[in-house]
Amino acid sequence: MAGDALEMATVKRALTGIDVVIQSLGVSVGPEIILKPTRFFSKATRVLLTAMEEAQVKRLICVTGFGAGDSRGHGGFLYCAAFHLLLGRAYDDKDVQERIVRRSKRPKTNAYHALADPRDWTCGFISRADVADFLIKQVDNDAFLHKTPVLMS
């Protein structure tokens, strides 16, 4: 369904007959991602959580990104410095997005690992297909409920 994640009516329509929501938002790459702050992630998450509450959809699986929220600062010095310079403004809002999800009233290739312990987190890469596989598996799995796992290949 095409639509705007910031438009309540569109989001409500998308929730019709839905039991679980997987939210994975992104922004276009360009100079504005480095130079301008964004509130897209936090605003869209607030809209979604309000719509979910009204529709009585109780399960949200949210993708933010390595370097946001609980994983901020776990990529090593060079990664963190370059990361902050290039994506810092977008990830500042992803931090807010994670806090919004955590505070909400709802229960919170197979060549990858989901790591919940920050001591195990490192910077790496993972395919979109593996991220999708993990997200779908979380629909009926409570292993990471109220946690912010990092996915690693």
XYZ file of C-alpha atoms in Angstrom, residues 17-150:
134
model
C -6.976 -6.662 9.758
C -3.384 -6.573 11.051
C -2.108 -8.364 14.185
C 1.593 -7.427 14.014
C 3.418 -4.402 12.589
C 6.990 -4.388 11.336
C 8.269 -0.820 11.028
C 11.381 -0.228 8.940
C 11.820 3.397 7.894
C 14.534 5.072 5.868
C 15.426 8.444 4.403
C 17.014 9.345 1.082
C 20.784 9.647 1.026
C 22.014 13.131 0.202
C 23.600 16.230 1.713
C 20.522 16.981 3.819
C 21.013 13.767 5.820
C 24.377 15.176 6.977
C 23.479 18.851 7.257
C 19.890 18.959 8.473
C 18.267 17.404 11.536
C 15.337 15.078 10.957
C 12.319 14.154 13.056
C 10.870 11.735 10.510
C 11.592 8.551 12.485
C 10.199 9.802 15.794
C 7.155 11.492 14.218
C 6.277 8.429 12.122
C 6.665 6.186 15.167
C 4.348 8.380 17.243
C 1.747 8.282 14.457
C 2.076 4.501 14.181
C 1.803 3.864 17.930
C -1.307 6.058 18.194
C -2.918 4.256 15.264
C -1.944 0.855 16.680
C -3.475 1.742 20.034
C -6.747 2.780 18.394
C -6.783 -0.369 16.224
C -5.799 -2.530 19.213
C -2.763 -3.916 17.386
C -0.520 -5.084 20.197
C 2.764 -6.173 18.602
C 5.362 -3.883 17.051
C 8.707 -5.027 15.661
C 10.785 -1.941 14.899
C 14.018 -1.676 12.914
C 16.224 1.298 13.760
C 19.922 0.789 13.023
C 23.296 -0.092 14.482
C 24.541 3.078 16.102
C 21.135 4.176 17.408
C 19.804 3.816 20.926
C 21.349 1.002 22.923
C 23.951 0.242 20.230
C 25.285 3.831 20.063
C 29.020 3.861 20.645
C 29.597 0.127 20.129
C 31.256 0.250 16.697
C 34.777 1.229 17.690
C 36.380 4.689 17.578
C 36.838 5.089 13.786
C 33.398 3.730 13.025
C 31.764 5.978 15.612
C 33.619 9.094 14.450
C 32.801 8.557 10.762
C 29.304 7.414 11.593
C 28.559 10.482 13.715
C 29.901 12.791 11.004
C 27.872 11.205 8.192
C 24.689 9.933 9.849
C 24.648 11.602 13.253
C 21.611 13.800 12.613
C 19.429 10.962 11.334
C 20.546 8.663 14.130
C 19.839 11.293 16.779
C 16.208 10.910 15.738
C 16.502 7.102 15.644
C 17.543 7.357 19.322
C 14.267 9.171 19.984
C 12.430 6.532 17.934
C 13.824 3.718 20.118
C 12.799 5.573 23.301
C 9.266 6.063 21.936
C 8.917 2.352 21.162
C 10.399 1.311 24.511
C 7.992 3.605 26.409
C 4.918 2.561 24.451
C 2.233 0.636 26.257
C 2.466 -2.422 24.035
C 4.500 -5.510 24.725
C 7.492 -4.901 23.378
C 20.123 -16.498 4.722
C 20.151 -17.899 8.427
C 23.822 -16.768 8.348
C 23.284 -14.189 11.045
C 23.138 -13.920 14.819
C 20.894 -11.742 16.955
C 22.964 -10.409 19.839
C 21.209 -8.926 22.860
C 24.291 -8.405 25.057
C 26.073 -5.095 24.273
C 29.418 -6.717 25.124
C 29.003 -8.850 21.985
C 28.113 -5.999 19.613
C 30.501 -5.039 16.842
C 30.162 -3.224 13.566
C 29.413 -5.396 10.558
C 27.189 -5.987 7.584
C 24.023 -7.983 7.069
C 21.921 -8.545 3.982
C 18.416 -7.145 3.736
C 17.156 -10.689 3.153
C 18.598 -11.781 6.516
C 17.071 -8.757 8.285
C 13.698 -9.623 6.745
C 14.086 -13.262 7.819
C 14.767 -12.189 11.425
C 11.800 -9.781 11.466
C 9.348 -12.380 10.218
C 10.577 -14.869 12.831
C 9.851 -12.324 15.577
C 6.123 -12.253 14.809
C 5.561 -15.378 16.949
C 8.737 -15.326 19.056
C 9.132 -13.510 22.394
C 12.883 -14.121 22.772
C 13.718 -10.464 22.086
C 10.626 -8.824 23.569
C 11.625 -5.508 25.223
C 15.194 -5.913 23.927
C 17.197 -4.180 21.213
C 19.199 -6.927 19.497
C 21.931 -6.207 16.987
